[in-house]
Amino acid sequence: MDDQDRTPGAGPTRRKALGFGAGVAGMAAVSAGAAKAAPASAAKVDVVVVGAGFAGLTAARGLRAAGHSVAVLEADDRVGGRTKPGKIAGEVVDLGGQWVGPSQTRLLALAKEYGVATYQQFTTGRNIADLAGHRAEYEGEVPALDPAAMAEFGEVVGKLEALAASLPVPRPWQSPAAAALDEQTIETWIQANAATAAVRSALRMIVRAVLSAEASQVSMLCFAAYAAAAGGFSPLISTRGGAQDSLFEGGVWQLAAKMSADLGPAVTLGAPVTAIAQDAAGVTVQTPRGAWRARYVVVTAPPPLAARIVYDPPMPAARDGLTQRLPMGCVIKAHIAYARPFWREQGLTGLVLSDATEFGPWFDHSPPLGSAGALVGFFDGGPAQRWADRPAEERRAQVLKDVARYLGEAALHPTDYLEEVWTRAPLHRGGYVASAGPGVLTAFGPALLDPVGRIHWAGTETAEAWVGYIDGAIRSGERVAKEVSARF
Amino acid sequence: MDDQDRTPGAGPTRRKALGFGAGVAGMAAVSAGAAKAAPASAAKVDVVVVGAGFAGLTAARGLRAAGHSVAVLEADDRVGGRTKPGKIAGEVVDLGGQWVGPSQTRLLALAKEYGVATYQQFTTGRNIADLAGHRAEYEGEVPALDPAAMAEFGEVVGKLEALAASLPVPRPWQSPAAAALDEQTIETWIQANAATAAVRSALRMIVRAVLSAEASQVSMLCFAAYAAAAGGFSPLISTRGGAQDSLFEGGVWQLAAKMSADLGPAVTLGAPVTAIAQDAAGVTVQTPRGAWRARYVVVTAPPPLAARIVYDPPMPAARDGLTQRLPMGCVIKAHIAYARPFWREQGLTGLVLSDATEFGPWFDHSPPLGSAGALVGFFDGGPAQRWADRPAEERRAQVLKDVARYLGEAALHPTDYLEEVWTRAPLHRGGYVASAGPGVLTAFGPALLDPVGRIHWAGTETAEAWVGYIDGAIRSGERVAKEVSARF
């Protein structure tokens, strides 16, 4: 098929490819754009990929494997997106995404391809739960609540599993149940479905830990769909067998670095995309480091950041409206190094789930070899929002105070401390994932996936499985590479 | 007080002025910014105002009156913001904001100053309501519902009035009741407080007409606060005595044009602000038409558009997070001209409230003198979102079909038709106003008003009264002019 046939508006099949956002006005604007010449100096490739996170790097690999030339433009001075390397007490750690679970098969396949080994999250011993004033130690995956609340917790988890199982992914808005789920917050659902303070508090904490957002802020449809994309609610929250099952020796970030090394000079760092113009023949992608010209462009930035690119013609109302309504979660990640994993000596795993702290949950993150100890944990949702703009030393003091409350005074004497304030990072403005308030997915959901002319969308928010995780980012990159390849 | 004392971080009073978003890191970034030199070619003024809507023009007038030099930078090729002039069947009309009510005293004062007269919205005759399958004609302000639902409607309006009266404006999040209101959508509140289908449908339609958003999308706190800022729920929805009481002869837009004419060369059109850098001595504001240098800058763009400016140093997490969470409403406004106001001949006012149409509500908008007829109405919320990207001729056909359903076949034969698709307009991306989903105002609300270093915020979203209206925009401009003047 030649380019002429690919011009938006050439026929009914094109209307479909343009997506639900692009009507006559959109097409007229695309035609008008055709008159504009691309800059003579623009570098020319088949496809430009915006963003060198796992989605963008995977898309570029897929497109190259299909015989297309690519340029990956990354705003930051490193690849990896919402994964990032750090070093604490001599150990390489992940300042962003880090875990992998057994059903995250695309991430596991990537690690296998590059020969990066995994090891299981430490779970030997007793966890601590402190929810709604009831403090207890427990083993395994189900947090200890006030005994009177345990039965209800089981029932509510059952309801969540049934909801998740009922939703089609990646288009949950197509479910007959979607409207009723989408008109309420998770908090409203919790209040209607959980009577005990302990179960309510546990659910709020789980939402915070899973979505980096408050139960009051997110649509129940979004939450149920998020669980659906993970294969259920339990895989989301479980360590063993779930999303927190294992870690990568040397950190997950190295996989992004290895993909980037394979792509070589196709990856340009320090090139924030400021504008994307499309015309009848292709796209022109502007950065302060020059312009790129391509047949198609894949944008992997999450919706609220993709909104900050200037598009010519402007985005259809559906797509722009979506990007106004999918805020990033709020998250700060902190690593704390100790001379030894002193909690293990008390028979504790180090895992603490508490609704009485600002920081948390946190996990044992001691290096797999050696005698040193380490914890890793989060300020998520409301606490992240409250702490992001405060001085680093105040955050550190709060982290140590919160950890000491459960693991003892030894927690006050770390050998090192390292944090990443994703919510304030100018190129990220949050993490782990963008999520939708009520009424958004049912009204604007299709714009998450529908291409706009020559612009295709990827990123973990668009994944058909494991939305919000590295595995989802990889899946979205694979999907978009096929989608774009099919247009050549 | 000299500039040195005004440097962020110089003392406790400055910490307050910087707002809750700016901690040590923010201050460090401001200090780092001080090293950057302003472009030698930058035009120099005391204050730059971003946006030449009613907020920006009022701010500029106020600042100039206080003895400060100003530059107003407007992205569009006209002033007026969310007001805009149009011409239909030879009559000047407002394609954006148009009405004024008796408690909108700042807008009325502005009209008086410029000698622009008002005339009352036509209300002689019977209105039509068609809600939840019950069609009836009625006079006055209270829509006719299924008789069995009228008592409940009165009760629910009473509850809404009590809620609105209980909230402090412009900081509703300070109310003890704020958290409970903010964790639910308006739809959840409706379901808990209205049992009859007619009342539920009426409330949903009112939300759509007032906020240009769906009841499922907006926080109950946001809605109640919006009513609070209007002096109650009834002023929002009433014609006589309320927000739709009167219109301006020749259109309200001329007031913006007159303010701009008074400001003369201080207003620069076609100058979209792309970046704002602040340092110890001032701000540098970038546009494609050059840079401006000033001591302070006032940004009047609504939050989701202000988010698309590049800030150096970057915005604190609180402010950036807010701007990710306040989407514009969805609205399309249509004017329809007829040879005569044929509905008046049937004793109808022309006003129709229906939940069975895509278009609506609509109002008589016949010119005050002469024999011609005209209607003006809206696609709001969901319908606007569904229709914004469709072809103009399809929208026109839908409008005429919907109007004819209630006013008769004569509606199918207009003499002229004119519309503004605010939701697709690249420089607006929605209207009338940005509103918050659940969990946003209680967490991020203060960032709406708190200055960030040398950047101050205005626009109708920040108003202490009549948020979302022209009157609120003017009030915000007056408030910010005082706020900035006090820093010189």
mmCIF file of N, CA and C in Angstrom, chain A residues 15 20-26 182-185 187-188 191 215-218 304 307-308 314-321 323-330 385-386 388-391 393 423-424 426 428-430 438-440 443-444, chain B residues 15 20-26 182-185 187-188 191 215-218 304 307-308 314-321 323-330 385-386 388-391 393 423-424 426 428-430 438-440 443-444:
data_model
loop_
_atom_site.group_PDB
_atom_site.id
_atom_site.type_symbol
_atom_site.label_atom_id
_atom_site.label_comp_id
_atom_site.label_asym_id
_atom_site.label_seq_id
_atom_site.Cartn_x
_atom_site.Cartn_y
_atom_site.Cartn_z
ATOM 1 N N ARG A 15 -10.776 5.896 8.158
ATOM 2 C CA ARG A 15 -11.544 6.478 9.258
ATOM 3 C C ARG A 15 -11.345 5.657 10.518
ATOM 4 N N PHE A 20 -11.564 7.220 16.868
ATOM 5 C CA PHE A 20 -12.864 7.835 17.082
ATOM 6 C C PHE A 20 -12.763 9.339 17.240
ATOM 7 N N GLY A 21 -11.549 9.824 17.502
ATOM 8 C CA GLY A 21 -11.386 11.259 17.717
ATOM 9 C C GLY A 21 -11.349 12.097 16.453
ATOM 10 N N ALA A 22 -11.108 11.516 15.303
ATOM 11 C CA ALA A 22 -10.800 12.338 14.144
ATOM 12 C C ALA A 22 -11.957 12.379 13.162
ATOM 13 N N GLY A 23 -12.710 13.449 13.177
ATOM 14 C CA GLY A 23 -13.798 13.636 12.234
ATOM 15 C C GLY A 23 -13.342 14.450 11.048
ATOM 16 N N VAL A 24 -14.298 15.066 10.383
ATOM 17 C CA VAL A 24 -13.998 15.850 9.188
ATOM 18 C C VAL A 24 -13.025 16.991 9.481
ATOM 19 N N ALA A 25 -13.253 17.657 10.605
ATOM 20 C CA ALA A 25 -12.385 18.789 10.916
ATOM 21 C C ALA A 25 -10.953 18.318 11.095
ATOM 22 N N GLY A 26 -10.792 17.209 11.780
ATOM 23 C CA GLY A 26 -9.451 16.677 11.979
ATOM 24 C C GLY A 26 -8.788 16.358 10.660
ATOM 25 N N ASP A 182 -17.926 3.017 37.015
ATOM 26 C CA ASP A 182 -17.153 4.218 36.695
ATOM 27 C C ASP A 182 -17.749 5.478 37.302
ATOM 28 N N GLU A 183 -18.970 5.414 37.792
ATOM 29 C CA GLU A 183 -19.569 6.637 38.343
ATOM 30 C C GLU A 183 -19.248 6.812 39.823
ATOM 31 N N GLN A 184 -18.431 5.915 40.381
ATOM 32 C CA GLN A 184 -18.098 6.008 41.799
ATOM 33 C C GLN A 184 -16.593 5.889 42.019
ATOM 34 N N THR A 185 -16.163 6.442 43.155
ATOM 35 C CA THR A 185 -14.774 6.280 43.553
ATOM 36 C C THR A 185 -14.583 4.912 44.207
ATOM 37 N N GLU A 187 -13.358 4.648 47.066
ATOM 38 C CA GLU A 187 -13.778 4.913 48.445
ATOM 39 C C GLU A 187 -15.273 4.674 48.615
ATOM 40 N N THR A 188 -16.059 5.138 47.665
ATOM 41 C CA THR A 188 -17.508 4.904 47.729
ATOM 42 C C THR A 188 -17.800 3.408 47.708
ATOM 43 N N GLN A 191 -16.931 1.871 51.088
ATOM 44 C CA GLN A 191 -17.919 2.158 52.123
ATOM 45 C C GLN A 191 -19.193 1.330 51.929
ATOM 46 N N ALA A 215 -7.891 6.143 47.478
ATOM 47 C CA ALA A 215 -9.158 5.498 47.100
ATOM 48 C C ALA A 215 -10.216 6.543 46.750
ATOM 49 N N SER A 216 -10.098 7.733 47.312
ATOM 50 C CA SER A 216 -11.072 8.797 47.026
ATOM 51 C C SER A 216 -10.872 9.411 45.650
ATOM 52 N N GLN A 217 -9.711 9.143 45.036
ATOM 53 C CA GLN A 217 -9.396 9.837 43.781
ATOM 54 C C GLN A 217 -9.647 9.006 42.530
ATOM 55 N N VAL A 218 -9.765 7.698 42.684
ATOM 56 C CA VAL A 218 -9.741 6.824 41.512
ATOM 57 C C VAL A 218 -11.101 6.156 41.316
ATOM 58 N N PRO A 304 -0.650 12.416 30.693
ATOM 59 C CA PRO A 304 -0.554 13.812 31.137
ATOM 60 C C PRO A 304 0.709 14.510 30.633
ATOM 61 N N ALA A 307 0.335 15.267 26.813
ATOM 62 C CA ALA A 307 -0.496 16.468 26.624
ATOM 63 C C ALA A 307 0.347 17.716 26.454
ATOM 64 N N ARG A 308 1.587 17.671 26.918
ATOM 65 C CA ARG A 308 2.429 18.872 26.911
ATOM 66 C C ARG A 308 3.226 19.018 25.621
ATOM 67 N N PRO A 314 -3.919 20.093 15.874
ATOM 68 C CA PRO A 314 -4.154 19.810 17.292
ATOM 69 C C PRO A 314 -4.841 18.456 17.481
ATOM 70 N N MET A 315 -4.679 17.898 18.642
ATOM 71 C CA MET A 315 -5.338 16.627 18.956
ATOM 72 C C MET A 315 -6.860 16.773 18.845
ATOM 73 N N PRO A 316 -7.539 15.703 18.438
ATOM 74 C CA PRO A 316 -9.001 15.715 18.541
ATOM 75 C C PRO A 316 -9.419 15.916 19.995
ATOM 76 N N ALA A 317 -10.664 16.351 20.177
ATOM 77 C CA ALA A 317 -11.161 16.608 21.534
ATOM 78 C C ALA A 317 -11.080 15.361 22.409
ATOM 79 N N ALA A 318 -11.333 14.201 21.814
ATOM 80 C CA ALA A 318 -11.351 12.967 22.604
ATOM 81 C C ALA A 318 -9.981 12.691 23.220
ATOM 82 N N ARG A 319 -8.944 12.823 22.412
ATOM 83 C CA ARG A 319 -7.600 12.536 22.909
ATOM 84 C C ARG A 319 -7.137 13.625 23.885
ATOM 85 N N ASP A 320 -7.343 14.885 23.532
ATOM 86 C CA ASP A 320 -6.903 15.940 24.448
ATOM 87 C C ASP A 320 -7.657 15.842 25.772
ATOM 88 N N GLY A 321 -8.945 15.550 25.669
ATOM 89 C CA GLY A 321 -9.747 15.415 26.888
ATOM 90 C C GLY A 321 -9.255 14.281 27.768
ATOM 91 N N THR A 323 -6.193 13.202 27.980
ATOM 92 C CA THR A 323 -4.907 13.555 28.602
ATOM 93 C C THR A 323 -5.070 14.582 29.717
ATOM 94 N N GLN A 324 -6.215 15.277 29.749
ATOM 95 C CA GLN A 324 -6.492 16.175 30.879
ATOM 96 C C GLN A 324 -7.009 15.410 32.095
ATOM 97 N N ARG A 325 -7.324 14.117 31.911
ATOM 98 C CA ARG A 325 -8.075 13.377 32.931
ATOM 99 C C ARG A 325 -7.404 12.095 33.407
ATOM 100 N N LEU A 326 -6.103 11.955 33.190
ATOM 101 C CA LEU A 326 -5.394 10.755 33.641
ATOM 102 C C LEU A 326 -4.145 11.168 34.398
ATOM 103 N N PRO A 327 -4.299 11.684 35.605
ATOM 104 C CA PRO A 327 -3.115 12.173 36.324
ATOM 105 C C PRO A 327 -2.183 11.037 36.742
ATOM 106 N N MET A 328 -0.912 11.353 36.840
ATOM 107 C CA MET A 328 0.054 10.422 37.393
ATOM 108 C C MET A 328 -0.220 10.219 38.875
ATOM 109 N N GLY A 329 0.022 9.023 39.358
ATOM 110 C CA GLY A 329 0.020 8.808 40.795
ATOM 111 C C GLY A 329 1.139 9.601 41.450
ATOM 112 N N CYS A 330 1.089 9.657 42.782
ATOM 113 C CA CYS A 330 2.123 10.372 43.545
ATOM 114 C C CYS A 330 2.969 9.343 44.268
ATOM 115 N N GLN A 385 2.159 13.080 48.080
ATOM 116 C CA GLN A 385 1.793 14.433 47.692
ATOM 117 C C GLN A 385 2.166 15.409 48.809
ATOM 118 N N ARG A 386 1.954 14.985 50.052
ATOM 119 C CA ARG A 386 2.272 15.870 51.180
ATOM 120 C C ARG A 386 3.774 16.047 51.375
ATOM 121 N N ALA A 388 6.341 15.487 48.967
ATOM 122 C CA ALA A 388 7.194 15.696 47.784
ATOM 123 C C ALA A 388 7.903 17.038 47.791
ATOM 124 N N ASP A 389 7.226 18.083 48.271
ATOM 125 C CA ASP A 389 7.831 19.413 48.202
ATOM 126 C C ASP A 389 8.567 19.796 49.487
ATOM 127 N N ARG A 390 8.693 18.835 50.409
ATOM 128 C CA ARG A 390 9.364 19.163 51.674
ATOM 129 C C ARG A 390 10.856 18.852 51.574
ATOM 130 N N PRO A 391 11.633 19.376 52.503
ATOM 131 C CA PRO A 391 13.088 19.166 52.433
ATOM 132 C C PRO A 391 13.455 17.684 52.586
ATOM 133 N N GLU A 393 15.831 16.218 54.076
ATOM 134 C CA GLU A 393 16.211 15.742 55.413
ATOM 135 C C GLU A 393 14.988 15.491 56.300
ATOM 136 N N THR A 423 7.339 12.174 41.992
ATOM 137 C CA THR A 423 6.256 13.139 41.880
ATOM 138 C C THR A 423 6.759 14.551 41.610
ATOM 139 N N ARG A 424 7.994 14.814 41.949
ATOM 140 C CA ARG A 424 8.540 16.148 41.640
ATOM 141 C C ARG A 424 9.470 16.108 40.440
ATOM 142 N N PRO A 426 10.850 16.503 37.049
ATOM 143 C CA PRO A 426 10.250 17.314 35.982
ATOM 144 C C PRO A 426 9.844 16.520 34.745
ATOM 145 N N HIS A 428 8.826 13.385 34.773
ATOM 146 C CA HIS A 428 7.893 12.302 35.140
ATOM 147 C C HIS A 428 6.646 12.817 35.846
ATOM 148 N N ARG A 429 6.816 13.735 36.783
ATOM 149 C CA ARG A 429 5.713 14.366 37.501
ATOM 150 C C ARG A 429 4.779 13.355 38.151
ATOM 151 N N GLY A 430 5.350 12.219 38.545
ATOM 152 C CA GLY A 430 4.566 11.232 39.272
ATOM 153 C C GLY A 430 4.950 9.824 38.897
ATOM 154 N N PRO A 438 -13.388 9.003 38.389
ATOM 155 C CA PRO A 438 -14.668 8.503 37.879
ATOM 156 C C PRO A 438 -15.098 9.189 36.580
ATOM 157 N N GLY A 439 -15.834 8.448 35.780
ATOM 158 C CA GLY A 439 -16.439 9.011 34.576
ATOM 159 C C GLY A 439 -15.482 9.253 33.426
ATOM 160 N N VAL A 440 -14.243 8.850 33.580
ATOM 161 C CA VAL A 440 -13.237 9.145 32.552
ATOM 162 C C VAL A 440 -13.113 7.996 31.546
ATOM 163 N N ALA A 443 -16.016 7.504 29.157
ATOM 164 C CA ALA A 443 -16.208 8.595 28.192
ATOM 165 C C ALA A 443 -15.013 8.763 27.265
ATOM 166 N N PHE A 444 -13.808 8.617 27.797
ATOM 167 C CA PHE A 444 -12.608 8.952 27.033
ATOM 168 C C PHE A 444 -11.698 7.755 26.779
ATOM 169 N N ARG B 15 8.376 32.439 52.986
ATOM 170 C CA ARG B 15 7.925 31.046 52.903
ATOM 171 C C ARG B 15 6.425 31.003 52.684
ATOM 172 N N PHE B 20 2.552 26.599 49.774
ATOM 173 C CA PHE B 20 2.785 25.316 50.412
ATOM 174 C C PHE B 20 3.590 24.389 49.513
ATOM 175 N N GLY B 21 3.656 24.731 48.218
ATOM 176 C CA GLY B 21 4.367 23.855 47.292
ATOM 177 C C GLY B 21 5.872 24.013 47.314
ATOM 178 N N ALA B 22 6.409 25.080 47.851
ATOM 179 C CA ALA B 22 7.821 25.355 47.633
ATOM 180 C C ALA B 22 8.628 25.113 48.901
ATOM 181 N N GLY B 23 9.288 23.981 48.958
ATOM 182 C CA GLY B 23 10.160 23.682 50.078
ATOM 183 C C GLY B 23 11.586 24.057 49.748
ATOM 184 N N VAL B 24 12.494 23.414 50.430
ATOM 185 C CA VAL B 24 13.911 23.727 50.240
ATOM 186 C C VAL B 24 14.360 23.463 48.819
ATOM 187 N N ALA B 25 13.906 22.360 48.268
ATOM 188 C CA ALA B 25 14.344 22.031 46.913
ATOM 189 C C ALA B 25 13.887 23.099 45.928
ATOM 190 N N GLY B 26 12.642 23.532 46.095
ATOM 191 C CA GLY B 26 12.130 24.582 45.224
ATOM 192 C C GLY B 26 12.965 25.841 45.334
ATOM 193 N N ASP B 182 -15.708 15.234 49.359
ATOM 194 C CA ASP B 182 -14.730 15.133 48.278
ATOM 195 C C ASP B 182 -14.414 13.694 47.906
ATOM 196 N N GLU B 183 -14.818 12.747 48.717
ATOM 197 C CA GLU B 183 -14.486 11.352 48.383
ATOM 198 C C GLU B 183 -15.543 10.714 47.490
ATOM 199 N N GLN B 184 -16.563 11.480 47.100
ATOM 200 C CA GLN B 184 -17.621 10.920 46.268
ATOM 201 C C GLN B 184 -17.900 11.810 45.058
ATOM 202 N N THR B 185 -18.440 11.191 44.017
ATOM 203 C CA THR B 185 -18.889 11.950 42.857
ATOM 204 C C THR B 185 -20.254 12.577 43.150
ATOM 205 N N GLU B 187 -22.700 12.081 41.274
ATOM 206 C CA GLU B 187 -23.618 10.976 40.965
ATOM 207 C C GLU B 187 -23.870 10.114 42.198
ATOM 208 N N THR B 188 -22.820 9.815 42.937
ATOM 209 C CA THR B 188 -22.993 9.033 44.167
ATOM 210 C C THR B 188 -23.894 9.774 45.149
ATOM 211 N N GLN B 191 -27.502 9.582 43.985
ATOM 212 C CA GLN B 191 -28.119 8.286 44.246
ATOM 213 C C GLN B 191 -28.458 8.110 45.726
ATOM 214 N N ALA B 215 -22.213 14.336 36.064
ATOM 215 C CA ALA B 215 -22.293 14.131 37.514
ATOM 216 C C ALA B 215 -21.353 13.016 37.967
ATOM 217 N N SER B 216 -21.071 12.071 37.069
ATOM 218 C CA SER B 216 -20.174 10.966 37.422
ATOM 219 C C SER B 216 -18.712 11.399 37.471
ATOM 220 N N GLN B 217 -18.406 12.579 36.908
ATOM 221 C CA GLN B 217 -16.994 12.982 36.764
ATOM 222 C C GLN B 217 -16.513 13.950 37.834
ATOM 223 N N VAL B 218 -17.445 14.598 38.532
ATOM 224 C CA VAL B 218 -17.062 15.725 39.378
ATOM 225 C C VAL B 218 -17.287 15.394 40.845
ATOM 226 N N PRO B 304 -5.292 23.273 33.430
ATOM 227 C CA PRO B 304 -4.784 22.262 32.493
ATOM 228 C C PRO B 304 -3.981 22.871 31.339
ATOM 229 N N ALA B 307 -0.506 24.070 32.662
ATOM 230 C CA ALA B 307 0.406 22.920 32.797
ATOM 231 C C ALA B 307 1.288 22.758 31.570
ATOM 232 N N ARG B 308 0.874 23.316 30.440
ATOM 233 C CA ARG B 308 1.604 23.101 29.193
ATOM 234 C C ARG B 308 2.694 24.146 28.958
ATOM 235 N N PRO B 314 11.175 23.924 37.649
ATOM 236 C CA PRO B 314 9.885 23.251 37.459
ATOM 237 C C PRO B 314 8.924 23.562 38.600
ATOM 238 N N MET B 315 7.650 23.419 38.318
ATOM 239 C CA MET B 315 6.633 23.629 39.351
ATOM 240 C C MET B 315 6.837 22.656 40.513
ATOM 241 N N PRO B 316 6.522 23.103 41.728
ATOM 242 C CA PRO B 316 6.473 22.137 42.839
ATOM 243 C C PRO B 316 5.460 21.034 42.530
ATOM 244 N N ALA B 317 5.609 19.918 43.208
ATOM 245 C CA ALA B 317 4.709 18.784 42.975
ATOM 246 C C ALA B 317 3.248 19.163 43.210
ATOM 247 N N ALA B 318 3.006 20.001 44.209
ATOM 248 C CA ALA B 318 1.623 20.354 44.544
ATOM 249 C C ALA B 318 0.949 21.063 43.379
ATOM 250 N N ARG B 319 1.638 22.021 42.792
ATOM 251 C CA ARG B 319 1.042 22.778 41.699
ATOM 252 C C ARG B 319 0.941 21.921 40.427
ATOM 253 N N ASP B 320 2.005 21.195 40.104
ATOM 254 C CA ASP B 320 1.929 20.365 38.901
ATOM 255 C C ASP B 320 0.837 19.312 39.053
ATOM 256 N N GLY B 321 0.764 18.728 40.249
ATOM 257 C CA GLY B 321 -0.265 17.717 40.499
ATOM 258 C C GLY B 321 -1.665 18.286 40.346
ATOM 259 N N THR B 323 -2.564 20.724 38.400
ATOM 260 C CA THR B 323 -2.859 20.994 36.980
ATOM 261 C C THR B 323 -3.097 19.711 36.188
ATOM 262 N N GLN B 324 -2.666 18.566 36.736
ATOM 263 C CA GLN B 324 -2.988 17.287 36.094
ATOM 264 C C GLN B 324 -4.404 16.831 36.433
ATOM 265 N N ARG B 325 -5.057 17.515 37.382
ATOM 266 C CA ARG B 325 -6.304 17.003 37.968
ATOM 267 C C ARG B 325 -7.475 17.968 37.901
ATOM 268 N N LEU B 326 -7.426 18.954 37.028
ATOM 269 C CA LEU B 326 -8.538 19.905 36.901
ATOM 270 C C LEU B 326 -8.904 20.047 35.431
ATOM 271 N N PRO B 327 -9.530 19.035 34.851
ATOM 272 C CA PRO B 327 -9.816 19.122 33.418
ATOM 273 C C PRO B 327 -10.867 20.184 33.094
ATOM 274 N N MET B 328 -10.777 20.720 31.910
ATOM 275 C CA MET B 328 -11.811 21.621 31.409
ATOM 276 C C MET B 328 -13.092 20.833 31.180
ATOM 277 N N GLY B 329 -14.222 21.483 31.396
ATOM 278 C CA GLY B 329 -15.488 20.900 30.974
ATOM 279 C C GLY B 329 -15.535 20.783 29.460
ATOM 280 N N CYS B 330 -16.555 20.048 28.982
ATOM 281 C CA CYS B 330 -16.734 19.874 27.535
ATOM 282 C C CYS B 330 -17.961 20.670 27.112
ATOM 283 N N GLN B 385 -18.644 16.011 24.492
ATOM 284 C CA GLN B 385 -17.496 15.143 24.250
ATOM 285 C C GLN B 385 -17.792 14.226 23.066
ATOM 286 N N ARG B 386 -19.017 13.723 22.988
ATOM 287 C CA ARG B 386 -19.369 12.825 21.879
ATOM 288 C C ARG B 386 -19.454 13.548 20.538
ATOM 289 N N ALA B 388 -17.940 16.671 19.679
ATOM 290 C CA ALA B 388 -16.893 17.654 19.347
ATOM 291 C C ALA B 388 -16.089 17.264 18.121
ATOM 292 N N ASP B 389 -15.814 15.982 17.953
ATOM 293 C CA ASP B 389 -14.951 15.565 16.846
ATOM 294 C C ASP B 389 -15.743 15.147 15.607
ATOM 295 N N ARG B 390 -17.076 15.346 15.639
ATOM 296 C CA ARG B 390 -17.877 14.953 14.483
ATOM 297 C C ARG B 390 -18.021 16.112 13.498
ATOM 298 N N PRO B 391 -18.443 15.827 12.272
ATOM 299 C CA PRO B 391 -18.549 16.897 11.266
ATOM 300 C C PRO B 391 -19.585 17.949 11.665
ATOM 301 N N GLU B 393 -21.718 19.576 9.987
ATOM 302 C CA GLU B 393 -23.081 19.446 9.420
ATOM 303 C C GLU B 393 -23.898 18.409 10.183
ATOM 304 N N THR B 423 -14.507 22.770 23.111
ATOM 305 C CA THR B 423 -13.810 21.560 23.528
ATOM 306 C C THR B 423 -12.734 21.142 22.529
ATOM 307 N N ARG B 424 -12.868 21.581 21.286
ATOM 308 C CA ARG B 424 -11.818 21.257 20.318
ATOM 309 C C ARG B 424 -10.913 22.452 20.043
ATOM 310 N N PRO B 426 -8.026 24.737 20.014
ATOM 311 C CA PRO B 426 -6.672 24.402 20.487
ATOM 312 C C PRO B 426 -6.184 25.248 21.657
ATOM 313 N N HIS B 428 -8.113 26.512 23.991
ATOM 314 C CA HIS B 428 -9.045 26.428 25.126
ATOM 315 C C HIS B 428 -9.262 24.997 25.608
ATOM 316 N N ARG B 429 -9.440 24.075 24.665
ATOM 317 C CA ARG B 429 -9.593 22.651 24.956
ATOM 318 C C ARG B 429 -10.699 22.377 25.963
ATOM 319 N N GLY B 430 -11.736 23.218 25.916
ATOM 320 C CA GLY B 430 -12.888 22.974 26.765
ATOM 321 C C GLY B 430 -13.472 24.265 27.302
ATOM 322 N N PRO B 438 -13.186 13.703 42.318
ATOM 323 C CA PRO B 438 -13.072 13.471 43.759
ATOM 324 C C PRO B 438 -11.612 13.429 44.237
ATOM 325 N N GLY B 439 -11.426 13.825 45.467
ATOM 326 C CA GLY B 439 -10.115 13.703 46.102
ATOM 327 C C GLY B 439 -9.078 14.716 45.654
ATOM 328 N N VAL B 440 -9.482 15.651 44.831
ATOM 329 C CA VAL B 440 -8.509 16.598 44.277
ATOM 330 C C VAL B 440 -8.435 17.873 45.114
ATOM 331 N N ALA B 443 -6.796 17.559 48.509
ATOM 332 C CA ALA B 443 -5.365 17.252 48.476
ATOM 333 C C ALA B 443 -4.550 18.355 47.793
ATOM 334 N N PHE B 444 -5.089 18.915 46.730
ATOM 335 C CA PHE B 444 -4.307 19.833 45.908
ATOM 336 C C PHE B 444 -4.866 21.260 45.870
#
